[in-house]
Short mmCIF file of C-alpha atoms in Angstrom, two decimals:
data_model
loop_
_atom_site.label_atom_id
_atom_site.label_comp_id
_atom_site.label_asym_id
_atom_site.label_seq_id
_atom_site.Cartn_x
_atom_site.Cartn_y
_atom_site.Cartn_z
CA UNK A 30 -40.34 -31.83 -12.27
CA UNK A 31 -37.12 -29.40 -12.71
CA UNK A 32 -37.28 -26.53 -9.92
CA UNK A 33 -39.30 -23.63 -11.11
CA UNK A 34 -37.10 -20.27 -11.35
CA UNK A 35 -39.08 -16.63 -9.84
CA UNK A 36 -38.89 -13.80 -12.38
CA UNK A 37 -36.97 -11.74 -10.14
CA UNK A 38 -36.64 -8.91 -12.25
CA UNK A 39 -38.20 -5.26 -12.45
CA UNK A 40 -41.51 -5.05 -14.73
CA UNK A 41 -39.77 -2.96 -18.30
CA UNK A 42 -40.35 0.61 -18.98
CA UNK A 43 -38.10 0.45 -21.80
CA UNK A 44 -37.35 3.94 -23.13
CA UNK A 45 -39.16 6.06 -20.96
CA UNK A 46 -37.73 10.03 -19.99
CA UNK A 47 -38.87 10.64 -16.63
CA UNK A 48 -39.14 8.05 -13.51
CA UNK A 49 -42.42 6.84 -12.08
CA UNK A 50 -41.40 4.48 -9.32
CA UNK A 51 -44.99 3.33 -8.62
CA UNK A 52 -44.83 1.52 -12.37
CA UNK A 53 -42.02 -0.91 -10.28
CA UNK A 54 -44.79 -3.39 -8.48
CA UNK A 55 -44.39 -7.07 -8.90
CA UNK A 56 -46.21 -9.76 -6.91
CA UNK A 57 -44.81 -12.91 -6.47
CA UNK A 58 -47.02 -15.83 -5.18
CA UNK A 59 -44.54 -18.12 -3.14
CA UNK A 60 -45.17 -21.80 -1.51
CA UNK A 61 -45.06 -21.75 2.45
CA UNK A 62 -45.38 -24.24 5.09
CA UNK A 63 -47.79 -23.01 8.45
CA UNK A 64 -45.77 -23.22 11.45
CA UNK A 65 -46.23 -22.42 14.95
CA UNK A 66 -44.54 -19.27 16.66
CA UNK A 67 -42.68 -21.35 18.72
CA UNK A 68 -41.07 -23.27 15.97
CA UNK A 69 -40.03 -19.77 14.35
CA UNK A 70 -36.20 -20.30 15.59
CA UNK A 71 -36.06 -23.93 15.26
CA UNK A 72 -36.95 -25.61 12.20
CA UNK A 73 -34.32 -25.56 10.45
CA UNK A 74 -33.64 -27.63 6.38
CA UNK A 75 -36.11 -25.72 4.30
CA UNK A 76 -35.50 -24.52 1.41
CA UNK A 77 -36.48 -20.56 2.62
CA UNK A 78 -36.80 -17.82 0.42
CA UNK A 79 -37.11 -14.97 2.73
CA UNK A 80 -37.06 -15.87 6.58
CA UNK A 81 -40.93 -15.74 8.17
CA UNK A 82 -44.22 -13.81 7.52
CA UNK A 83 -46.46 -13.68 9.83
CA UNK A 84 -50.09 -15.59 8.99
CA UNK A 85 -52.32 -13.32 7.62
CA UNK A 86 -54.86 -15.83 8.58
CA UNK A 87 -54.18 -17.17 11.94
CA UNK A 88 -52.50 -14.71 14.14
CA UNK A 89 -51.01 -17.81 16.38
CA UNK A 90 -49.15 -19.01 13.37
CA UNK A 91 -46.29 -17.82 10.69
CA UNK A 92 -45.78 -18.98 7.18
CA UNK A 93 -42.34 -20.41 6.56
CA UNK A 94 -41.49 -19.30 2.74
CA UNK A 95 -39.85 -21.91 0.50
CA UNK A 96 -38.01 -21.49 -2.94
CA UNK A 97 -40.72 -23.15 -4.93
CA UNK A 98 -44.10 -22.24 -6.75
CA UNK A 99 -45.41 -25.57 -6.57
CA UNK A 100 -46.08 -28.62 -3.68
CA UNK A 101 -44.32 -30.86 -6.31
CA UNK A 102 -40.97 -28.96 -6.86
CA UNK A 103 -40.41 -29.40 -3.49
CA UNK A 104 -37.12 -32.28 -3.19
CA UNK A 105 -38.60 -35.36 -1.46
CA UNK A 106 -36.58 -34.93 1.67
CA UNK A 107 -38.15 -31.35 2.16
CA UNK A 108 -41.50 -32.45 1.83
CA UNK A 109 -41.37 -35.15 4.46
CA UNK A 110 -39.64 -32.85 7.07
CA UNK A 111 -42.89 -30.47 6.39
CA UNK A 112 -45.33 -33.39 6.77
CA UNK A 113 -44.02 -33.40 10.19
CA UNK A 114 -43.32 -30.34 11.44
CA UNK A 115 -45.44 -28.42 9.70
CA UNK A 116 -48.94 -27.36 9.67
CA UNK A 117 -49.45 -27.60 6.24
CA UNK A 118 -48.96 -25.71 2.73
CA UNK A 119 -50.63 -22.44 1.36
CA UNK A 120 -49.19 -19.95 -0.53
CA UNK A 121 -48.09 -15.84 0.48
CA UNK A 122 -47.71 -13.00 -1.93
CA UNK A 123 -44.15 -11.80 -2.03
CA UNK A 124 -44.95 -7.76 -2.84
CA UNK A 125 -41.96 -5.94 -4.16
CA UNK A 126 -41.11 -2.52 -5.16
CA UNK A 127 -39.01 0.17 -6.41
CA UNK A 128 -37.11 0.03 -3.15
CA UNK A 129 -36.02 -4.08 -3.55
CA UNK A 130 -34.33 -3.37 -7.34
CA UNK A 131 -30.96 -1.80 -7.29
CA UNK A 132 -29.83 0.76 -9.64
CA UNK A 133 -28.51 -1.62 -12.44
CA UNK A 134 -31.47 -3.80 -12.35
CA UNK A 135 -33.46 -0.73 -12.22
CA UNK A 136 -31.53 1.19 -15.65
CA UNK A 137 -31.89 -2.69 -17.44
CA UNK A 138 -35.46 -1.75 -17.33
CA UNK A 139 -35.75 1.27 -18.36
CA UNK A 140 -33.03 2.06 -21.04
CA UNK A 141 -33.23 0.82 -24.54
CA UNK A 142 -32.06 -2.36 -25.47
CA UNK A 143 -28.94 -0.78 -27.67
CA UNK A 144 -27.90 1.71 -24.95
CA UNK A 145 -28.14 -1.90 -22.55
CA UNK A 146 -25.52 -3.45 -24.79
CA UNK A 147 -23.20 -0.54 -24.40
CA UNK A 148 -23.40 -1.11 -20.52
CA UNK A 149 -25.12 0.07 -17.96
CA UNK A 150 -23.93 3.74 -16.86
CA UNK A 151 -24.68 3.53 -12.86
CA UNK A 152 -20.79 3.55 -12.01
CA UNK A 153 -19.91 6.86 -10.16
CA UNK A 154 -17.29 8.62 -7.99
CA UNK A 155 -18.10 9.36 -4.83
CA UNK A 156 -17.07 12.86 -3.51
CA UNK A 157 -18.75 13.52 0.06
CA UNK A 158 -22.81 13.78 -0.75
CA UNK A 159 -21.72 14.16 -4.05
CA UNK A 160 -21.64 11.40 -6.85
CA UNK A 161 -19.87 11.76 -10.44
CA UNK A 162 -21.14 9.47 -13.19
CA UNK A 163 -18.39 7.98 -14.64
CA UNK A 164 -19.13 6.36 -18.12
CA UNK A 165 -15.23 6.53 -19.09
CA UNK A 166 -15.36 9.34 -16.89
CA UNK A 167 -18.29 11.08 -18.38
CA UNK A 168 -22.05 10.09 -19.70
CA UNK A 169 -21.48 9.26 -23.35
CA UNK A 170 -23.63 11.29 -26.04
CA UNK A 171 -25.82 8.26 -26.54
CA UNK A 172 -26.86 8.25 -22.99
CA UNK A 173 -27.35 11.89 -22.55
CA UNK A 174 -31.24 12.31 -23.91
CA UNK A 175 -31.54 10.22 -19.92
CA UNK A 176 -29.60 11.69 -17.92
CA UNK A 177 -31.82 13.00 -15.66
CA UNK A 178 -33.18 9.40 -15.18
CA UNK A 179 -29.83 7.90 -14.62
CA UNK A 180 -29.34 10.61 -11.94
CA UNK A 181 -32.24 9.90 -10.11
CA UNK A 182 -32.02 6.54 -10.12
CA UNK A 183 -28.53 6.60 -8.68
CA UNK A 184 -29.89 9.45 -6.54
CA UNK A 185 -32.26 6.93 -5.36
CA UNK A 186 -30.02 3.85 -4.78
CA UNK A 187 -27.36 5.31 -2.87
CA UNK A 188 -28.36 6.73 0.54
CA UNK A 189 -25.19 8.84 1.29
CA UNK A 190 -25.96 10.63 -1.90
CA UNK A 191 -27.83 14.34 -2.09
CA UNK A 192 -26.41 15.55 -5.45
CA UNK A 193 -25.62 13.64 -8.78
CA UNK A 194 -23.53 15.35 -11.16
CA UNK A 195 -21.99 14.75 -14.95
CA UNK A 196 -18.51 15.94 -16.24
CA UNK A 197 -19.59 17.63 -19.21
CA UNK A 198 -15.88 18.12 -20.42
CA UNK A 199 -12.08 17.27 -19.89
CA UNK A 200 -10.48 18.55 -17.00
CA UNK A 201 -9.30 22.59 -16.63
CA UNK A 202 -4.98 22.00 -17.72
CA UNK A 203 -4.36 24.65 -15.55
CA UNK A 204 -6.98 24.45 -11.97
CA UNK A 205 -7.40 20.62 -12.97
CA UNK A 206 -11.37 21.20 -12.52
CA UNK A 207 -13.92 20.57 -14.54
CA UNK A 208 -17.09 21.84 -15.86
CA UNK A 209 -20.24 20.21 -14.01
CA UNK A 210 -23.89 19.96 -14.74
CA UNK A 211 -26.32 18.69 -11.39
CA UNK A 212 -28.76 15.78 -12.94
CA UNK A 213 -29.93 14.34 -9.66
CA UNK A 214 -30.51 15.94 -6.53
CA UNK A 215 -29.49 19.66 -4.62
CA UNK A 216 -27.25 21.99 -6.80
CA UNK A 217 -24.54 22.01 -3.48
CA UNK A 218 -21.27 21.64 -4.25
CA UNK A 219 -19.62 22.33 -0.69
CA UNK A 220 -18.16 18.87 0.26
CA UNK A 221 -16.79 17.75 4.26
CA UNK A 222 -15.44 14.30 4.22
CA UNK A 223 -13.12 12.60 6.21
CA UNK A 224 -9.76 11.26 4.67
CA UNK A 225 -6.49 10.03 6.20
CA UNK A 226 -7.70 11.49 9.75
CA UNK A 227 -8.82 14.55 8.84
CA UNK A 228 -11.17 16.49 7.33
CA UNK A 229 -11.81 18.11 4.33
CA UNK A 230 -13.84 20.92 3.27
CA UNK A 231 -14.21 22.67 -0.11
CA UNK A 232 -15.87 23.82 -3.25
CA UNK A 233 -15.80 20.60 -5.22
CA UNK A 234 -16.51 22.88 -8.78
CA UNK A 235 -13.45 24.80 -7.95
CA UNK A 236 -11.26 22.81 -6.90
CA UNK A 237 -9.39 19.19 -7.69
CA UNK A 238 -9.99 16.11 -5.99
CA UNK A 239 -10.37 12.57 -6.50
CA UNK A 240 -11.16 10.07 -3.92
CA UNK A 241 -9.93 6.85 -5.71
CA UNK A 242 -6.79 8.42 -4.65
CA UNK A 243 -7.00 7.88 -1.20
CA UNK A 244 -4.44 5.06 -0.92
CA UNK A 245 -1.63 6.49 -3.01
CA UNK A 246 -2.04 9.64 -0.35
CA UNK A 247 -1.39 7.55 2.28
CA UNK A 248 1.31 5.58 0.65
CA UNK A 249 3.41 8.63 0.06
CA UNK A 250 2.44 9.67 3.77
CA UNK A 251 3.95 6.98 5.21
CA UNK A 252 6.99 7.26 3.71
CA UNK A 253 7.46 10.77 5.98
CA UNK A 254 9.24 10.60 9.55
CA UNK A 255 7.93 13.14 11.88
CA UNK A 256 10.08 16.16 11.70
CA UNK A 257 11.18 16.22 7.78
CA UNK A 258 9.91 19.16 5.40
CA UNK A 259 7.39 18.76 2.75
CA UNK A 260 7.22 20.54 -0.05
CA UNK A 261 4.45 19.55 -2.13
CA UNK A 262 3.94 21.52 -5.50
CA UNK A 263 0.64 20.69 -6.60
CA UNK A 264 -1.08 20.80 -3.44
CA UNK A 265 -4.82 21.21 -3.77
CA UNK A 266 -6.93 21.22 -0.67
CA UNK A 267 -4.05 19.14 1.19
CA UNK A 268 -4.76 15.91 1.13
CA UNK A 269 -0.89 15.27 1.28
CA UNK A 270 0.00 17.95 3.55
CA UNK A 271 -2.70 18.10 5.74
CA UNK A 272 -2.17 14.17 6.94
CA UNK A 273 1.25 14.90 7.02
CA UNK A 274 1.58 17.83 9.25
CA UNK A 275 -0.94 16.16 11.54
CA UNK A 276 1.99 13.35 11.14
CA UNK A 277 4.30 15.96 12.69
CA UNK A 278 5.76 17.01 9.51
CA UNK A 279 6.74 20.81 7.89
CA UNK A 280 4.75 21.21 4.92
CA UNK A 281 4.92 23.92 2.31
CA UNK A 282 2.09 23.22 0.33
CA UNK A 283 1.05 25.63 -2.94
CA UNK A 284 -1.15 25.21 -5.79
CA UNK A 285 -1.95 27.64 -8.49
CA UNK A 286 -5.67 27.40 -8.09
CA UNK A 287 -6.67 30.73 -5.44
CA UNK A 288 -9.52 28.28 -4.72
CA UNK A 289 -7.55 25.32 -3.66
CA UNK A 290 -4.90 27.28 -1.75
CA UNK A 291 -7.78 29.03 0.30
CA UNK A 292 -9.57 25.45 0.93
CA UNK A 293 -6.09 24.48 2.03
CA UNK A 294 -5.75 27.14 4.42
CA UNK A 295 -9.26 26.57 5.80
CA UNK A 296 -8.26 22.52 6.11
CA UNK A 297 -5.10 23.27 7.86
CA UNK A 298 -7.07 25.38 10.64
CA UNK A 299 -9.90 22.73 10.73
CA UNK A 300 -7.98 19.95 12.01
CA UNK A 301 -5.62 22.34 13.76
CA UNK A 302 -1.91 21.66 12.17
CA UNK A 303 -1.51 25.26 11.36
CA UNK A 304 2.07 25.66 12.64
CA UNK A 305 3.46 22.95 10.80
CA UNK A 306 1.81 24.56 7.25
CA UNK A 307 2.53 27.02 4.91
CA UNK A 308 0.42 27.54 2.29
CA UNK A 309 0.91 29.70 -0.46
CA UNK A 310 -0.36 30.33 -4.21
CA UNK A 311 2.02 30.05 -6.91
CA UNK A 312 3.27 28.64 -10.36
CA UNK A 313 4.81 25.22 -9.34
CA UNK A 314 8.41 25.94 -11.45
CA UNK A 315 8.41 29.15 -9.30
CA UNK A 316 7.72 27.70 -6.17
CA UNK A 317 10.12 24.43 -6.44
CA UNK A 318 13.16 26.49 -6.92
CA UNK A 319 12.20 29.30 -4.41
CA UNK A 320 10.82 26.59 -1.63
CA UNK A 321 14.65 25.27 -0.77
CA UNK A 322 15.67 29.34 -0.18
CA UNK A 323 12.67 29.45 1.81
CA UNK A 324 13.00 27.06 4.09
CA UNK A 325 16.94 27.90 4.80
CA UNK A 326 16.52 31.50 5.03
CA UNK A 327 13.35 31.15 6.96
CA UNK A 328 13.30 27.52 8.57
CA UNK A 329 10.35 26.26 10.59
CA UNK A 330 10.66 26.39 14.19
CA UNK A 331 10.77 23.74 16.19
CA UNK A 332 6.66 22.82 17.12
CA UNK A 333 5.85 19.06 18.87
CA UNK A 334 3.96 17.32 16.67
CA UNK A 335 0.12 17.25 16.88
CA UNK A 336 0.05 13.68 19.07
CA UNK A 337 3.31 14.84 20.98
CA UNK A 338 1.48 18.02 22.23
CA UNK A 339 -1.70 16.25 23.03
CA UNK A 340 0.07 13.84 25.45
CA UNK A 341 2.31 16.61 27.09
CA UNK A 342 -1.07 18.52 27.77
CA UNK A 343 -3.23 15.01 28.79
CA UNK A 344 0.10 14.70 31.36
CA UNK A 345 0.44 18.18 32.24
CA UNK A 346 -3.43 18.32 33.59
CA UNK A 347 -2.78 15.14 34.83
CA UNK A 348 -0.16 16.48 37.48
CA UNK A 349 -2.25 19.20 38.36
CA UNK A 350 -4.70 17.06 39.06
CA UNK A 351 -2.49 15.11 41.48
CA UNK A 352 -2.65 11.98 40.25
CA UNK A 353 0.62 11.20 38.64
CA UNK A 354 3.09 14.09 39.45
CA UNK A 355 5.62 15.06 37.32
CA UNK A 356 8.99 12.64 37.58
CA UNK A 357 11.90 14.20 38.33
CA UNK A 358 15.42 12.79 37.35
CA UNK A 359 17.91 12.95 34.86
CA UNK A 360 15.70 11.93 31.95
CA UNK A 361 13.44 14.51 32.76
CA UNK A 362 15.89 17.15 32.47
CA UNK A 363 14.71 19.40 29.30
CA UNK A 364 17.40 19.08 26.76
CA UNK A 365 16.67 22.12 24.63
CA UNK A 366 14.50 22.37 21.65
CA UNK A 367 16.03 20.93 18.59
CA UNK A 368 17.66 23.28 15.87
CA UNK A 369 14.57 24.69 13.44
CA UNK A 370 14.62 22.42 10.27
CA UNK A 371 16.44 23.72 7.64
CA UNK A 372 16.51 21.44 4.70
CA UNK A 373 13.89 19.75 2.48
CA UNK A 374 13.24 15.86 2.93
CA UNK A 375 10.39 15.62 0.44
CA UNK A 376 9.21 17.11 -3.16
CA UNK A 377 5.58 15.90 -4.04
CA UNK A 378 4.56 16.71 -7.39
CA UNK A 379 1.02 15.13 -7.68
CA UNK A 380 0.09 16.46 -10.88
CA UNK A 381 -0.01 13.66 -13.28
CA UNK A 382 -0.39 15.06 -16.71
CA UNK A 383 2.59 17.43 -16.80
CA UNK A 384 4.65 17.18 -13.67
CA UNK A 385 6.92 15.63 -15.39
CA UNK A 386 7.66 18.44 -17.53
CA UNK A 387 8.53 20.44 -14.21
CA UNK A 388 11.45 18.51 -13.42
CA UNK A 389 14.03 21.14 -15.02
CA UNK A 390 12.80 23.28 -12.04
CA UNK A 391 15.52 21.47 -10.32
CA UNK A 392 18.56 22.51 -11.92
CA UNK A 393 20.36 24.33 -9.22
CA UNK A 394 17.81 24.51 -6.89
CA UNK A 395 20.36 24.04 -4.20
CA UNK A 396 23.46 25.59 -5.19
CA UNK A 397 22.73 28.88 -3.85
CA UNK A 398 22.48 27.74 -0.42
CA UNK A 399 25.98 25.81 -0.89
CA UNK A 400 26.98 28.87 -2.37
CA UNK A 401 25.93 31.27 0.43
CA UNK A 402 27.61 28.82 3.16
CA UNK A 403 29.09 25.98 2.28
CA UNK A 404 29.97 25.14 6.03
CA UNK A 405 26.43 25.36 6.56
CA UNK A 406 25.35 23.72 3.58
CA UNK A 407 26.95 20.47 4.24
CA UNK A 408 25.74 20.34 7.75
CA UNK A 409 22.75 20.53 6.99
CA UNK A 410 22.00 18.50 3.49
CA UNK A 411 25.67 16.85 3.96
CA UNK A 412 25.62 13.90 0.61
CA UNK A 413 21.99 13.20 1.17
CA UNK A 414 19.48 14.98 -1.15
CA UNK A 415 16.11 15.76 -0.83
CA UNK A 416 13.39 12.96 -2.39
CA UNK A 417 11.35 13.62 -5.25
CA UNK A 418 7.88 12.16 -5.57
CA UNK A 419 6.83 13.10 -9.47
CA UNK A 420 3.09 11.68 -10.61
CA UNK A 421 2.80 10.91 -14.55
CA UNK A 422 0.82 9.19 -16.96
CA UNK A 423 2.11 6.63 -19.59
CA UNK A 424 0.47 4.67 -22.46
CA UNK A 425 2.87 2.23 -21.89
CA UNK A 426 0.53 -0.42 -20.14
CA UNK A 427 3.11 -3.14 -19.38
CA UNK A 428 5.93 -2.42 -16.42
CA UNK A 429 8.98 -2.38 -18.77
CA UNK A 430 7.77 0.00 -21.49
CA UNK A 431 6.33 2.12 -18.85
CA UNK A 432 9.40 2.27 -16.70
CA UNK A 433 11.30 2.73 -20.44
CA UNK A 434 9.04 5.68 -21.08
CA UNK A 435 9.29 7.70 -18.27
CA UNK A 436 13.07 7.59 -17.64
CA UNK A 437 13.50 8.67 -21.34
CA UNK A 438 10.90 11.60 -20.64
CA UNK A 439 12.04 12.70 -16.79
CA UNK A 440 15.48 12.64 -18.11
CA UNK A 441 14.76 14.87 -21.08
CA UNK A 442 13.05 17.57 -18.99
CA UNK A 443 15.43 17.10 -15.60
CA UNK A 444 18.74 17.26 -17.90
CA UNK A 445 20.17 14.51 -16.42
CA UNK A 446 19.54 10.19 -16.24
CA UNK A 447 17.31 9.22 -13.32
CA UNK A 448 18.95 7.05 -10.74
CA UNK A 449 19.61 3.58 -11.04
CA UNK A 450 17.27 2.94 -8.34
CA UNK A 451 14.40 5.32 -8.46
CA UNK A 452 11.41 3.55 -7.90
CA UNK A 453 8.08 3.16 -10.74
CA UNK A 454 5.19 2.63 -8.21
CA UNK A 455 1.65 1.89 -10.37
CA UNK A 456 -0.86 4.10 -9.30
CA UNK A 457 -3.86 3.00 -10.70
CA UNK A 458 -5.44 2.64 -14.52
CA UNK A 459 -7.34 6.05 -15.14
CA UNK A 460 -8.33 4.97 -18.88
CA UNK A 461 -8.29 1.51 -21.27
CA UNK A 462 -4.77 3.10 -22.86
CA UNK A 463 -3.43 5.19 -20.15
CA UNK A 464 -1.95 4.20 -16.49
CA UNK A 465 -0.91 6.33 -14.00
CA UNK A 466 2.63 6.34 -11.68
CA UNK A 467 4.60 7.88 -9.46
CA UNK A 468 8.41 8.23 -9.71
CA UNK A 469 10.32 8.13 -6.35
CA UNK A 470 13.53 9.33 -6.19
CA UNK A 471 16.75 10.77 -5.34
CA UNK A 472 17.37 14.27 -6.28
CA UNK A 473 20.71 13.90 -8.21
CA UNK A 474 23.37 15.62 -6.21
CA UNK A 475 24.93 17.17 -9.76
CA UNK A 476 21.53 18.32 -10.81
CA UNK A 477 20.45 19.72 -7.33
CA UNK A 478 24.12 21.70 -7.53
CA UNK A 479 24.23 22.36 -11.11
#
């Protein structure tokens, strides 16, 4: 006789509105082989369905639960191994619940058949406490009349969860946020998570941020020696320039938002990189061509990065202490502070639906410094110009179109060709006809000092 398959699915509830979770009870009666205590940890070849019970009957014993309904399901070799080390067969009741479904299996039950064939909706971003459905981003119409159910039950299946929220339209052109209804869960939208080493605190209704980003951050991060200057456009809450001047970096970071900018702020002084930050709030155009002036007319100090402070104060306490005094010698002599930094390494423009468009911004955006001092000027910047980082989206879904597409279109707005070999780095697919990237390259000299 073929091997009898258990109905492991949730009892159907097709079509209901509102959850009962005591309607999810399903008992399962399951062949199992009496067995000693002491055998618990060593028999070993039978076919188990979940480890051991103990015997409700006989408090000396345990049940040993096999993957069959029936004695004669049981493979030959199985039931010989039993007929020795066993005690004989009975049977257990396998009780499950709510709690053993997850949230798929859970919605397959509950949601009408046509919504099923659409998919199941229990896909979500994951924002601190705070979960996003993401149906193509959103709950489609059709699944709307349940939200509240799909909420919950998402709610329910994901621990690390206290509030479950649908997009209820596109995102804000302008503040890139979005307008948010709570259908699961506590209406708090103050978020702390941890990303890149630090932490992260803000208003998630106000503000931008999306955590399937994570990686790119850190790509870009790593790309940053200690000591350069950042100058990211489209800042947010930081998660480029906070990571970075924890790296050691100078950041100027700005965003248009008041809400971000603030958040920002607040971030900087939670993981303590204040002095390498600047934060301000402005239109990014505005703020590219001001933030070279800035920085020459008002450079950043010298400050030891985060880590190099932390080990001159572990070895300063340490010499006080009397355990490893100070070494004298020629290396120890100080050397001076280096000169305050002066020119911009890095442009980030993470703004992916219209940074492109931002890229005449950098028409001259150094020739006033050249002008004011050339001397200067090419001591400081000499032939090598800043980097620009530029996020964009393209319906272009294959690598040579794409790359095609977004020279034609950075070229059109930054007046000039990009360079030979600026690199196309695929970010990530955000819909089925629409991929994002990021542009890394080489501020043209001619353009920079146009």
């Amino acid at each position: 006789m073929p091997n009898v398959v258990f109905d492991l699915n949730p009892p159907v509830h097709r079509g209901v509105m509102d959850l009962d979770r005591g309607k999810f009870q399903k008992t399962l009666k399951v062949l199992a082989a009496r067995i000693t205590a002491a055998q618990t940890g060593s028999i070993k070849g039978a076919d188990v369905l979940r480890s051991v019970e103990p015997d409700p009957v006989d408090g000396g014993s345990r049940l040993l639960l096999l993957g069959r309904i029936t004695q004669d399901t049981l493979p030959s070799p199985v039931r010989e191994f039993l007929a020795v080390n066993s005690q004989g067969l009975t049977t257990f009741d396998v009780n499950l619940d709510y709690d053993y479904w997850n949230a798929d299996e859970i919605l397959q039950a509950v949601l009408p058949e046509e919504l099923i064939r659409e998919g199941i909706p229990s896909s979500f971003t994951n924002t601190g406490h705070i979960g996003k459905c993401s149906g193509h981003f959103n709950l489609r119409e059709e699944y709307l009349p349940y939200k509240h159910l799909i909420g919950q039950v998402i709610l329910d299946k994901h621990k690390n969860l206290r509030t479950v929220v649908n997009k209820v339209d596109t995102i804000d052109t302008q503040f890139r946020v979005f307008k948010m209804e709570v259908i699961a869960g506590e209406e708090d939208f103050n978020v702390v998570l941890n990303e890149s080493g630090c932490v992260f605190a803000f208003d998630f209704s106000k503000v931008y941020w999306n955590s399937r980003l994570q990686g790119e951050h850190d790509r870009i991060i790593s790309m940053f020696q200690p000591s350069d200057v950042i100058v990211d456009v489209f800042a947010g809450v930081g998660p480029f320039a906070v990571p970075a001047a924890k790296k050691g970096c100078y950041v100027l970071g700005n965003d248009l938002n008041p809400s971000s900018s603030e958040a920002m702020q607040a971030n900087a002084e939670r993981n303590k990189v204040q002095p390498w930050i600047r934060v301000s709030c402005q239109d990014g155009r505005e703020f590219i061509r001001g933030s070279a002036a800035q920085i020459w007319r008002e450079p950043f100090p010298h400050v030891d990065s985060p880590r190099a402070l932390k080990q001159k104060q572990k070895a300063a306490r340490r010499a006080r202490e009397g355990n490893h005094p100070a070494v004298s010698g020629p290396d120890s002599e100080p050397t001076g502070p280096p000169s305050p930094r002066r020119r911009v390494d890095h442009f980030v423009m993470n703004l992916p639906a219209s940074a492109i468009e931002f890229l005449d911004a950098f028409r001259g955006v150094l020739k006033p410094l050249r002008d004011e001092d050339k001397v200067e000027f090419g001591s400081v910047y000499g032939d090598l110009m800043p980097m620009v980082h530029c996020h964009c989206f393209t319906k272009e879904l294959e690598m040579p179109g794409a790359e095609e597409d977004l020279r034609k279109r950075a070229a059109a707005h930054m007046g000039a060709e990009l360079p030979a070999g600026a690199l196309f780095h695929f970010v990530r697919r955000v819909a089925p006809n629409k991929d994002m990237y990021c542009i890394s390259f080489r501020l043209p000299r001619d353009i920079a000092l146009s």
